[in-house]
Amino acid sequence: MSYKKKAEQRKEFREYLSISDKLVLDIKKSGIELVADDEVFVLVNGTNNYWISNHGRLVNNLRGNFRMNKTGYAHFTLSGVDKKIETYTDKLVAEHFLENTDKCNKVWHIDRDMDNCYYRNLVWVNNKEYRNLNCGNLPLEELGRQQEYVPYITLKSTAAYSIWNGIYIRCYRNDNVYDGSFMCDLWRYDKDSFAEWWSAEYYECDGESMAVDKDLLFPGNKEYAPDKCCILPQTLNTMLSNCKKHRSKSKNARNDLPLGVRYDSRMKMYYGEIKPYGHDEVIRLSHWDTPKEAFEEYKKHKQADILIMADKYKNKVPKKVYDALLRFEVKPYVEDWG
């Protein structure tokens, strides 16, 4: 891609961010109490006084104060800029939060509950698909396409910039807690560049919060950069974080045991401990004479747990993430990644 083309794309993206901020309702000024952390209100197209949320709630300030319209599935007659607008709750949500690249004209409720107008419960379909879905002749998964969502849900109005701030704080304001981790100059000095990357890489995963990972694709990497990072569901991110242990500065060897290894002072032997994903019980493994032997047993169990998680998420995460999980090797210390 030419430099000129890249510059044009960056200009369009920055203009988009500016537009998005104007469309998103400032909750602090409106006094509206959100029903969920991910709720976002955006200005209804063709109006100056109506905002629809991704949870299917419509508000207006026609009389100066913000008022909530009828919730659930309902018909509305809105006072538009040029004309009256006849519409329905699900249609408003779909028009403002769902991409409609195929120019479909019907909205299908995934759980068949018309009152559930949450944007992730909706999908655009055409007339034929709607009839077949309604008659039970077409399973939803056989539509042959994945519903995409309007990106301002995850950009400046919510996640991208707060995530940038979190990375910056971890790298530069926490007394080097992250052991030398740093941001590439592009991201460190240009938040919009990070937001562009986040928007391009972002994907939904069963409603989980998403996190930036810097060392799954490149074990031992310390740089937050677009060609080295990936986005992970929080469950996977937490699992991988629990696979890391730094060497202790203590001179006492028992305080510097490898990841997952404990010392049994009664038997004067070492053993591994693991809590498989989804289990509350911590499992104690066999006793060994040395920390190295105990770690090798722990490693086998931990690797198996990671493989199970990789397969669980196989069809939910990008292929590069799945492949990296299969390659992931548990090390006794972070420093061993080199």
XYZ file of C-alpha atoms in Angstrom:
338
model
C 0.000 0.000 0.000
C 1.367 3.403 -0.992
C 2.178 6.107 1.562
C -0.493 8.327 0.003
C -3.136 5.614 0.347
C -2.175 4.990 3.981
C -2.381 8.711 4.700
C -5.849 8.850 3.154
C -7.011 5.912 5.245
C -5.637 7.468 8.443
C -7.407 10.752 7.602
C -10.694 8.913 7.038
C -10.277 7.015 10.324
C -9.558 10.176 12.321
C -12.578 11.882 10.747
C -14.622 8.807 11.659
C -13.500 9.021 15.293
C -14.507 12.673 15.388
C -17.937 11.876 13.936
C -18.421 8.963 16.352
C -17.786 11.168 19.358
C -20.508 13.574 18.245
C -22.989 10.739 17.709
C -22.388 9.065 21.073
C -24.458 10.449 23.938
C -22.510 11.845 26.888
C -23.980 9.769 29.712
C -22.615 12.066 32.431
C -24.561 15.016 31.021
C -27.737 13.050 30.297
C -28.114 11.558 33.764
C -29.157 8.198 32.307
C -28.278 5.104 34.331
C -26.809 2.408 32.121
C -28.227 -1.122 32.324
C -24.823 -2.683 31.489
C -21.177 -1.657 31.153
C -21.291 -2.038 27.366
C -24.418 0.091 26.820
C -23.895 2.919 24.313
C -26.440 5.490 23.110
C -26.042 6.973 19.610
C -27.996 9.688 17.858
C -30.811 8.312 15.698
C -30.248 9.060 12.009
C -32.335 11.946 10.719
C -33.080 13.345 14.175
C -31.614 15.822 16.640
C -33.335 14.673 19.825
C -33.432 10.850 19.898
C -30.762 8.347 20.935
C -30.973 4.555 20.664
C -28.806 2.185 22.735
C -27.319 -1.179 21.768
C -29.555 -2.643 24.492
C -32.692 -1.442 22.700
C -33.521 1.577 24.866
C -34.674 4.818 23.215
C -34.364 8.213 24.926
C -35.205 11.770 23.858
C -34.723 15.311 25.129
C -37.604 16.937 23.254
C -38.649 18.814 26.409
C -35.170 19.738 27.584
C -34.692 16.794 29.935
C -33.823 13.264 28.919
C -36.750 10.868 29.028
C -36.887 7.126 28.443
C -39.333 5.915 25.793
C -41.195 2.614 26.035
C -38.786 -0.331 26.395
C -38.928 -3.709 24.672
C -40.310 -4.199 21.175
C -42.424 -1.178 20.247
C -43.514 1.051 17.379
C -42.317 4.665 17.426
C -43.203 7.803 15.551
C -40.161 10.062 15.837
C -39.977 13.779 15.083
C -37.201 13.853 12.487
C -35.331 16.835 11.104
C -37.369 16.885 7.883
C -40.215 14.437 8.469
C -41.884 11.996 10.823
C -40.074 8.652 11.115
C -42.095 5.454 11.582
C -39.931 2.684 13.022
C -39.565 -0.137 15.539
C -37.119 -0.818 18.367
C -35.277 -3.709 16.709
C -35.004 -1.816 13.412
C -33.460 1.185 15.192
C -30.896 -0.995 16.959
C -30.020 -2.890 13.778
C -29.670 0.294 11.692
C -27.258 1.859 14.173
C -25.276 -1.071 15.599
C -25.314 -3.843 12.966
C -23.415 -3.769 9.673
C -25.714 -4.407 6.712
C -23.358 -5.086 3.810
C -25.890 -7.306 2.007
C -28.594 -4.600 2.142
C -31.045 -6.839 4.001
C -34.379 -5.384 5.097
C -35.543 -7.690 7.891
C -34.308 -8.088 11.464
C -34.294 -11.540 13.067
C -34.240 -12.102 16.845
C -31.865 -14.988 17.529
C -33.709 -16.158 20.656
C -37.127 -15.430 19.007
C -37.992 -13.057 21.876
C -39.218 -9.878 20.189
C -38.716 -7.884 23.393
C -35.008 -8.773 23.487
C -33.588 -6.044 21.262
C -30.001 -6.320 22.496
C -27.794 -5.847 19.432
C -26.057 -9.223 19.768
C -29.468 -10.898 19.693
C -30.225 -9.409 16.261
C -29.127 -10.257 12.740
C -29.968 -8.746 9.362
C -31.777 -11.142 6.965
C -33.630 -10.822 3.659
C -37.334 -11.583 3.109
C -36.747 -15.211 2.042
C -34.403 -15.925 4.943
C -36.861 -14.392 7.384
C -39.695 -16.609 6.119
C -37.549 -19.745 6.282
C -36.271 -18.910 9.762
C -39.791 -18.179 10.953
C -41.074 -21.504 9.583
C -38.150 -23.446 11.012
C -36.888 -24.447 7.560
C -33.522 -22.705 7.963
C -31.191 -23.046 10.981
C -29.586 -19.707 11.818
C -26.067 -21.156 11.542
C -26.769 -22.026 7.890
C -27.194 -18.399 6.822
C -23.618 -18.552 5.592
C -22.486 -15.242 7.038
C -21.419 -13.769 10.378
C -23.173 -10.666 11.634
C -20.706 -7.788 11.987
C -21.158 -4.782 14.256
C -20.618 -1.051 13.801
C -17.079 -0.369 15.114
C -17.729 2.723 17.217
C -18.948 0.392 19.934
C -15.336 -0.519 20.653
C -13.445 2.644 19.710
C -13.053 6.036 21.302
C -16.383 5.891 23.109
C -15.318 2.855 25.136
C -12.476 0.389 24.968
C -9.575 1.312 22.670
C -8.361 4.447 24.416
C -8.818 3.138 27.957
C -6.865 0.020 26.951
C -4.099 2.219 25.516
C -3.965 4.073 28.829
C -3.739 0.789 30.736
C -0.818 -0.411 28.613
C 0.967 2.918 29.007
C 0.585 2.844 32.783
C 1.865 -0.738 32.975
C 4.907 0.161 30.899
C 5.853 3.583 32.257
C 4.108 4.380 35.515
C 4.252 1.277 37.668
C 7.902 1.239 38.745
C 8.769 -1.207 35.979
C 6.346 -3.828 37.271
C 6.185 -5.261 33.774
C 9.931 -5.908 33.805
C 11.056 -3.750 30.927
C 7.946 -3.931 28.766
C 7.542 -0.921 26.487
C 5.385 0.463 23.669
C 6.662 0.964 20.155
C 7.016 4.641 19.230
C 4.054 4.445 16.835
C 1.668 3.444 19.598
C 3.299 5.371 22.424
C 3.079 8.737 20.690
C -0.067 8.219 18.620
C -3.149 6.828 20.365
C -5.106 6.855 17.112
C -2.653 4.380 15.596
C -3.400 1.975 18.420
C -7.144 2.565 17.958
C -6.803 1.738 14.253
C -5.040 -1.524 15.065
C -7.584 -2.381 17.775
C -10.486 -1.763 15.390
C -8.946 -3.909 12.647
C -8.041 -6.805 14.986
C -11.077 -6.743 17.265
C -13.535 -9.641 17.355
C -16.355 -10.742 19.621
C -16.058 -13.875 21.751
C -19.252 -14.861 23.555
C -19.490 -11.484 25.256
C -16.109 -11.732 27.019
C -14.044 -8.631 27.635
C -11.008 -8.540 25.354
C -7.368 -7.855 26.198
C -4.120 -7.090 24.357
C -1.434 -9.781 24.651
C 2.182 -9.027 23.756
C 3.967 -12.372 24.049
C 1.716 -15.225 22.910
C 2.745 -14.865 19.265
C 6.368 -14.129 20.209
C 7.290 -15.719 23.576
C 9.506 -13.454 25.641
C 8.582 -10.345 23.651
C 8.488 -7.147 25.699
C 7.342 -4.674 23.037
C 3.732 -3.651 22.518
C 3.629 -3.251 18.732
C 1.085 -3.933 15.950
C 3.125 -6.734 14.381
C 3.756 -8.512 17.702
C 0.514 -8.231 19.674
C -2.855 -9.945 19.410
C -6.256 -9.596 21.054
C -7.424 -12.368 23.385
C -10.614 -13.109 25.317
C -9.998 -12.325 28.971
C -10.245 -16.012 29.949
C -7.305 -16.947 27.716
C -5.373 -13.851 28.731
C -5.747 -14.737 32.411
C -4.770 -18.357 31.771
C -1.565 -17.284 30.027
C -0.767 -14.725 32.730
C -0.972 -17.544 35.275
C 1.668 -19.414 33.256
C 4.313 -16.821 34.070
C 6.606 -16.505 37.067
C 9.646 -14.258 37.489
C 12.748 -15.426 39.275
C 12.838 -14.264 42.880
C 15.568 -11.932 44.082
C 15.652 -13.885 47.329
C 18.767 -15.948 48.032
C 16.611 -18.633 49.655
C 16.165 -21.382 47.054
C 12.803 -22.409 48.506
C 11.479 -18.921 47.752
C 12.562 -19.235 44.139
C 10.779 -22.419 43.067
C 9.692 -22.881 39.441
C 6.167 -22.118 38.265
C 3.596 -24.397 39.895
C 6.075 -26.051 42.293
C 5.722 -26.186 46.084
C 7.913 -27.517 48.901
C 6.597 -30.013 51.447
C 8.568 -29.243 54.602
C 7.234 -32.343 56.388
C 8.423 -34.759 53.690
C 11.276 -32.508 52.573
C 10.270 -33.027 48.939
C 8.850 -30.985 46.082
C 5.513 -31.302 44.289
C 3.429 -29.522 41.674
C 0.004 -27.934 42.143
C -2.481 -27.244 39.355
C -6.076 -26.063 39.152
C -7.470 -27.081 35.730
C -9.612 -24.476 33.997
C -13.215 -24.585 35.153
C -12.386 -26.471 38.368
C -12.376 -25.045 41.877
C -10.238 -27.800 43.359
C -6.449 -27.499 43.385
C -4.828 -30.814 42.488
C -1.597 -31.822 44.226
C 0.735 -33.859 42.032
C 3.433 -36.378 42.999
C 6.362 -35.717 45.328
C 9.874 -35.441 43.888
C 13.392 -35.030 45.198
C 14.139 -31.912 43.131
C 12.224 -28.813 41.955
C 13.154 -29.656 38.362
C 11.461 -33.064 38.527
C 8.358 -31.559 40.135
C 8.185 -28.886 37.454
C 8.454 -31.419 34.615
C 5.378 -33.222 35.921
C 3.542 -29.927 36.464
C 4.455 -28.840 32.936
C 2.853 -31.940 31.371
C -0.429 -31.263 33.137
C -0.354 -27.527 32.425
C 0.390 -28.066 28.739
C -2.564 -30.458 28.524
C -4.825 -27.866 30.167
C -3.727 -25.239 27.628
C -4.381 -27.612 24.717
C -7.897 -28.267 25.999
C -8.524 -24.526 26.231
C -7.100 -24.009 22.748
C -9.570 -26.506 21.311
C -12.419 -24.969 23.278
C -11.690 -21.608 21.631
C -10.607 -22.983 18.234
C -13.600 -21.636 16.308
C -13.866 -18.429 18.324
C -10.402 -16.891 17.958
C -8.233 -16.053 14.905
C -6.180 -18.930 13.504
C -2.903 -17.239 14.488
C -4.066 -17.242 18.122
C -5.115 -20.891 18.019
C -1.844 -21.937 16.365
C 0.163 -19.985 18.942
C -1.703 -21.727 21.784
C -0.764 -25.094 20.293
C 2.910 -24.022 20.181
C 2.914 -22.492 23.661
C 5.498 -24.023 25.989
C 5.265 -23.652 29.739
C 8.576 -22.490 31.217
C 9.720 -22.584 34.874
C 10.485 -18.842 34.758
C 9.657 -15.959 32.414
C 13.377 -15.295 32.060
C 13.794 -18.713 30.390
C 12.024 -17.423 27.289
C 15.130 -15.325 26.632
